[in-house]
Short mmCIF file of C-alpha atoms in Angstrom, two decimals:
data_model
loop_
_atom_site.label_atom_id
_atom_site.label_comp_id
_atom_site.label_asym_id
_atom_site.label_seq_id
_atom_site.Cartn_x
_atom_site.Cartn_y
_atom_site.Cartn_z
CA UNK A 1 0.01 -50.89 -29.73
CA UNK A 2 -0.58 -47.25 -30.71
CA UNK A 3 -3.06 -46.49 -33.49
CA UNK A 4 -4.29 -43.14 -34.75
CA UNK A 5 -7.58 -42.73 -36.55
CA UNK A 6 -10.11 -40.07 -37.44
CA UNK A 7 -12.75 -39.20 -34.86
CA UNK A 8 -16.11 -40.94 -35.19
CA UNK A 9 -19.38 -39.58 -33.70
CA UNK A 10 -19.35 -42.22 -30.95
CA UNK A 11 -15.91 -40.97 -29.78
CA UNK A 12 -17.26 -37.72 -28.32
CA UNK A 13 -17.29 -38.85 -24.68
CA UNK A 14 -13.88 -40.55 -24.87
CA UNK A 15 -12.31 -37.45 -26.43
CA UNK A 16 -14.01 -35.23 -23.84
CA UNK A 17 -12.54 -37.36 -21.03
CA UNK A 18 -9.04 -37.17 -22.53
CA UNK A 19 -9.47 -33.42 -22.97
CA UNK A 20 -10.56 -32.91 -19.36
CA UNK A 21 -7.85 -35.16 -17.91
CA UNK A 22 -5.29 -33.25 -19.98
CA UNK A 23 -6.60 -29.94 -18.66
CA UNK A 24 -6.69 -31.14 -15.05
CA UNK A 25 -3.12 -32.43 -15.10
CA UNK A 26 -1.55 -29.98 -17.54
CA UNK A 27 -3.14 -26.81 -16.21
CA UNK A 28 -2.88 -27.57 -12.48
CA UNK A 29 -1.34 -24.51 -10.87
CA UNK A 30 -2.04 -22.44 -14.00
CA UNK A 31 -5.82 -22.44 -14.17
CA UNK A 32 -8.02 -21.92 -11.09
CA UNK A 33 -8.67 -25.20 -9.24
CA UNK A 34 -12.39 -24.47 -9.12
CA UNK A 35 -12.49 -24.47 -12.92
CA UNK A 36 -10.57 -27.74 -13.22
CA UNK A 37 -12.78 -29.44 -10.60
CA UNK A 38 -16.07 -28.57 -12.30
CA UNK A 39 -15.19 -29.80 -15.81
CA UNK A 40 -17.96 -32.09 -17.02
CA UNK A 41 -17.16 -34.76 -19.64
CA UNK A 42 -20.82 -35.19 -20.63
CA UNK A 43 -21.20 -31.46 -21.31
CA UNK A 44 -17.91 -31.35 -23.25
CA UNK A 45 -18.97 -34.39 -25.30
CA UNK A 46 -22.28 -32.73 -26.13
CA UNK A 47 -20.44 -29.59 -27.23
CA UNK A 48 -18.36 -31.76 -29.62
CA UNK A 49 -21.55 -33.28 -31.00
CA UNK A 50 -23.15 -29.84 -31.37
CA UNK A 51 -20.09 -28.55 -33.25
CA UNK A 52 -20.16 -31.59 -35.52
CA UNK A 53 -16.44 -32.23 -35.17
CA UNK A 54 -16.75 -35.83 -36.45
CA UNK A 55 -18.44 -34.70 -39.69
CA UNK A 56 -16.05 -35.27 -42.63
CA UNK A 57 -17.16 -31.90 -44.06
CA UNK A 58 -16.20 -30.02 -40.87
CA UNK A 59 -13.29 -27.60 -41.51
CA UNK A 60 -11.35 -29.09 -38.59
CA UNK A 61 -10.16 -32.68 -38.31
CA UNK A 62 -9.76 -34.56 -35.03
CA UNK A 63 -7.54 -37.61 -34.80
CA UNK A 64 -7.82 -40.00 -31.86
CA UNK A 65 -4.82 -41.95 -30.58
CA UNK A 66 -5.55 -45.29 -28.96
CA UNK A 67 -3.18 -47.57 -27.09
CA UNK A 68 -4.41 -51.15 -27.20
CA UNK A 69 -7.85 -49.85 -28.13
CA UNK A 70 -8.07 -47.38 -25.20
CA UNK A 71 -8.22 -43.62 -25.97
CA UNK A 72 -4.87 -42.05 -25.09
CA UNK A 73 -4.91 -38.65 -26.79
CA UNK A 74 -6.24 -36.52 -29.62
CA UNK A 75 -5.35 -33.63 -31.85
CA UNK A 76 -7.53 -31.22 -33.82
CA UNK A 77 -6.26 -29.22 -36.80
CA UNK A 78 -7.53 -27.21 -39.73
CA UNK A 79 -7.40 -23.69 -41.16
CA UNK A 80 -6.05 -20.89 -38.98
CA UNK A 81 -8.65 -19.05 -36.89
CA UNK A 82 -8.15 -15.29 -37.02
CA UNK A 83 -8.42 -14.02 -33.45
CA UNK A 84 -9.19 -17.66 -32.51
CA UNK A 85 -12.64 -17.27 -34.05
CA UNK A 86 -13.98 -20.49 -35.64
CA UNK A 87 -16.11 -18.34 -37.95
CA UNK A 88 -13.17 -16.28 -39.30
CA UNK A 89 -10.81 -18.72 -41.01
CA UNK A 90 -7.61 -17.83 -42.86
CA UNK A 91 -6.98 -20.48 -45.53
CA UNK A 92 -3.36 -19.32 -45.99
CA UNK A 93 -2.22 -21.09 -42.80
CA UNK A 94 -2.97 -24.28 -40.93
CA UNK A 95 -3.54 -24.46 -37.21
CA UNK A 96 -3.34 -27.16 -34.60
CA UNK A 97 -6.22 -26.15 -32.34
CA UNK A 98 -5.69 -28.79 -29.69
CA UNK A 99 -3.54 -31.69 -28.63
CA UNK A 100 -4.16 -33.46 -25.35
CA UNK A 101 -2.81 -36.75 -24.08
CA UNK A 102 -3.92 -38.78 -21.08
CA UNK A 103 -1.36 -38.08 -18.33
CA UNK A 104 -0.59 -41.82 -18.06
CA UNK A 105 0.74 -41.57 -21.63
CA UNK A 106 2.87 -38.47 -21.21
CA UNK A 107 6.38 -39.24 -22.43
CA UNK A 108 5.53 -42.55 -24.15
CA UNK A 109 5.52 -41.23 -27.73
CA UNK A 110 1.76 -40.69 -28.05
CA UNK A 111 2.12 -36.91 -28.33
CA UNK A 112 4.92 -37.19 -30.90
CA UNK A 113 2.81 -39.60 -32.97
CA UNK A 114 -0.19 -37.26 -32.81
CA UNK A 115 1.94 -34.28 -33.82
CA UNK A 116 3.34 -36.26 -36.77
CA UNK A 117 -0.20 -37.26 -37.83
CA UNK A 118 -1.33 -33.62 -37.58
CA UNK A 119 1.67 -32.58 -39.71
CA UNK A 120 0.69 -35.14 -42.33
CA UNK A 121 -2.93 -33.95 -42.29
CA UNK A 122 -1.98 -30.28 -42.54
CA UNK A 123 0.51 -30.98 -45.32
CA UNK A 124 -2.07 -33.02 -47.24
CA UNK A 125 -4.35 -30.00 -47.20
CA UNK A 126 -1.64 -27.89 -48.82
CA UNK A 127 -0.31 -25.80 -45.94
CA UNK A 128 3.39 -25.01 -45.60
CA UNK A 129 3.12 -23.33 -42.21
CA UNK A 130 0.96 -23.92 -39.18
CA UNK A 131 0.32 -22.11 -35.96
CA UNK A 132 -0.87 -22.99 -32.49
CA UNK A 133 -1.63 -21.20 -29.25
CA UNK A 134 -0.31 -22.37 -25.89
CA UNK A 135 -0.75 -20.97 -22.41
CA UNK A 136 2.35 -18.97 -21.58
CA UNK A 137 2.76 -20.68 -18.20
CA UNK A 138 2.44 -24.19 -19.68
CA UNK A 139 6.19 -24.87 -19.63
CA UNK A 140 5.81 -28.59 -20.38
CA UNK A 141 3.85 -27.99 -23.59
CA UNK A 142 6.13 -25.17 -24.67
CA UNK A 143 9.22 -27.38 -24.27
CA UNK A 144 7.50 -30.14 -26.27
CA UNK A 145 6.67 -27.79 -29.17
CA UNK A 146 10.13 -26.21 -29.13
CA UNK A 147 11.80 -29.64 -29.24
CA UNK A 148 9.52 -30.44 -32.21
CA UNK A 149 10.88 -27.42 -34.10
CA UNK A 150 8.20 -24.81 -33.46
CA UNK A 151 9.06 -21.36 -32.20
CA UNK A 152 7.18 -18.52 -30.58
CA UNK A 153 6.62 -15.74 -33.09
CA UNK A 154 5.93 -12.90 -30.65
CA UNK A 155 2.14 -12.90 -31.04
CA UNK A 156 0.20 -12.92 -27.79
CA UNK A 157 -3.39 -13.32 -26.76
CA UNK A 158 -5.44 -13.97 -23.65
CA UNK A 159 -7.63 -16.97 -22.97
CA UNK A 160 -10.71 -16.07 -20.90
CA UNK A 161 -11.56 -18.74 -18.32
CA UNK A 162 -15.17 -18.39 -17.12
CA UNK A 163 -15.81 -18.52 -13.39
CA UNK A 164 -19.01 -19.60 -11.67
CA UNK A 165 -21.40 -17.24 -9.90
CA UNK A 166 -21.37 -14.49 -12.50
CA UNK A 167 -17.82 -13.45 -11.61
CA UNK A 168 -15.66 -11.99 -14.37
CA UNK A 169 -13.42 -14.49 -16.17
CA UNK A 170 -9.76 -15.02 -15.39
CA UNK A 171 -7.60 -14.08 -18.37
CA UNK A 172 -4.59 -16.32 -18.97
CA UNK A 173 -1.77 -15.24 -21.28
CA UNK A 174 -1.12 -17.26 -24.43
CA UNK A 175 1.75 -17.24 -26.90
CA UNK A 176 1.60 -18.30 -30.52
CA UNK A 177 3.98 -20.84 -31.98
CA UNK A 178 4.74 -21.35 -35.66
CA UNK A 179 6.05 -24.43 -37.43
CA UNK A 180 7.01 -25.25 -41.01
CA UNK A 181 5.52 -28.21 -42.85
CA UNK A 182 7.81 -28.32 -45.87
CA UNK A 183 10.88 -29.87 -44.33
#
């Protein structure tokens, strides 16, 4: 049975594992293998704790999907980040910052349920439009969002992926999608 609930502080490691598994499967062939291999769930969990994402007063909300009590995916949403800067928020628009699903649950409805829950959360906060960024080469995610009614609006950005050894980051192209929340 699929349930969706708000993130609790003790969920940090489970969400980090889902996040990393989603990156490793979803970004294979897009992101450098060395980056995907070195992802550390304990470090990512600590980053979540440091950011305080489970705090009810945090500007962003994370919802955790569980199938039979086992973490299967998550989504994070809140106000739009100008230039993807968490310290420069535009209250006129909502944003879905992240949605990742365990690869074993791809295609089983978990992602659709998370997207619907994010829509409800964004709508409840008064937004009529929301935005999200997706890697340009992530064809699977782009098809999912397009089938859900979102469309690319022509805005582009780059996502810097840090490399080890002091090497300059790899810059991956992103496109912005926009969706309506009022019907």
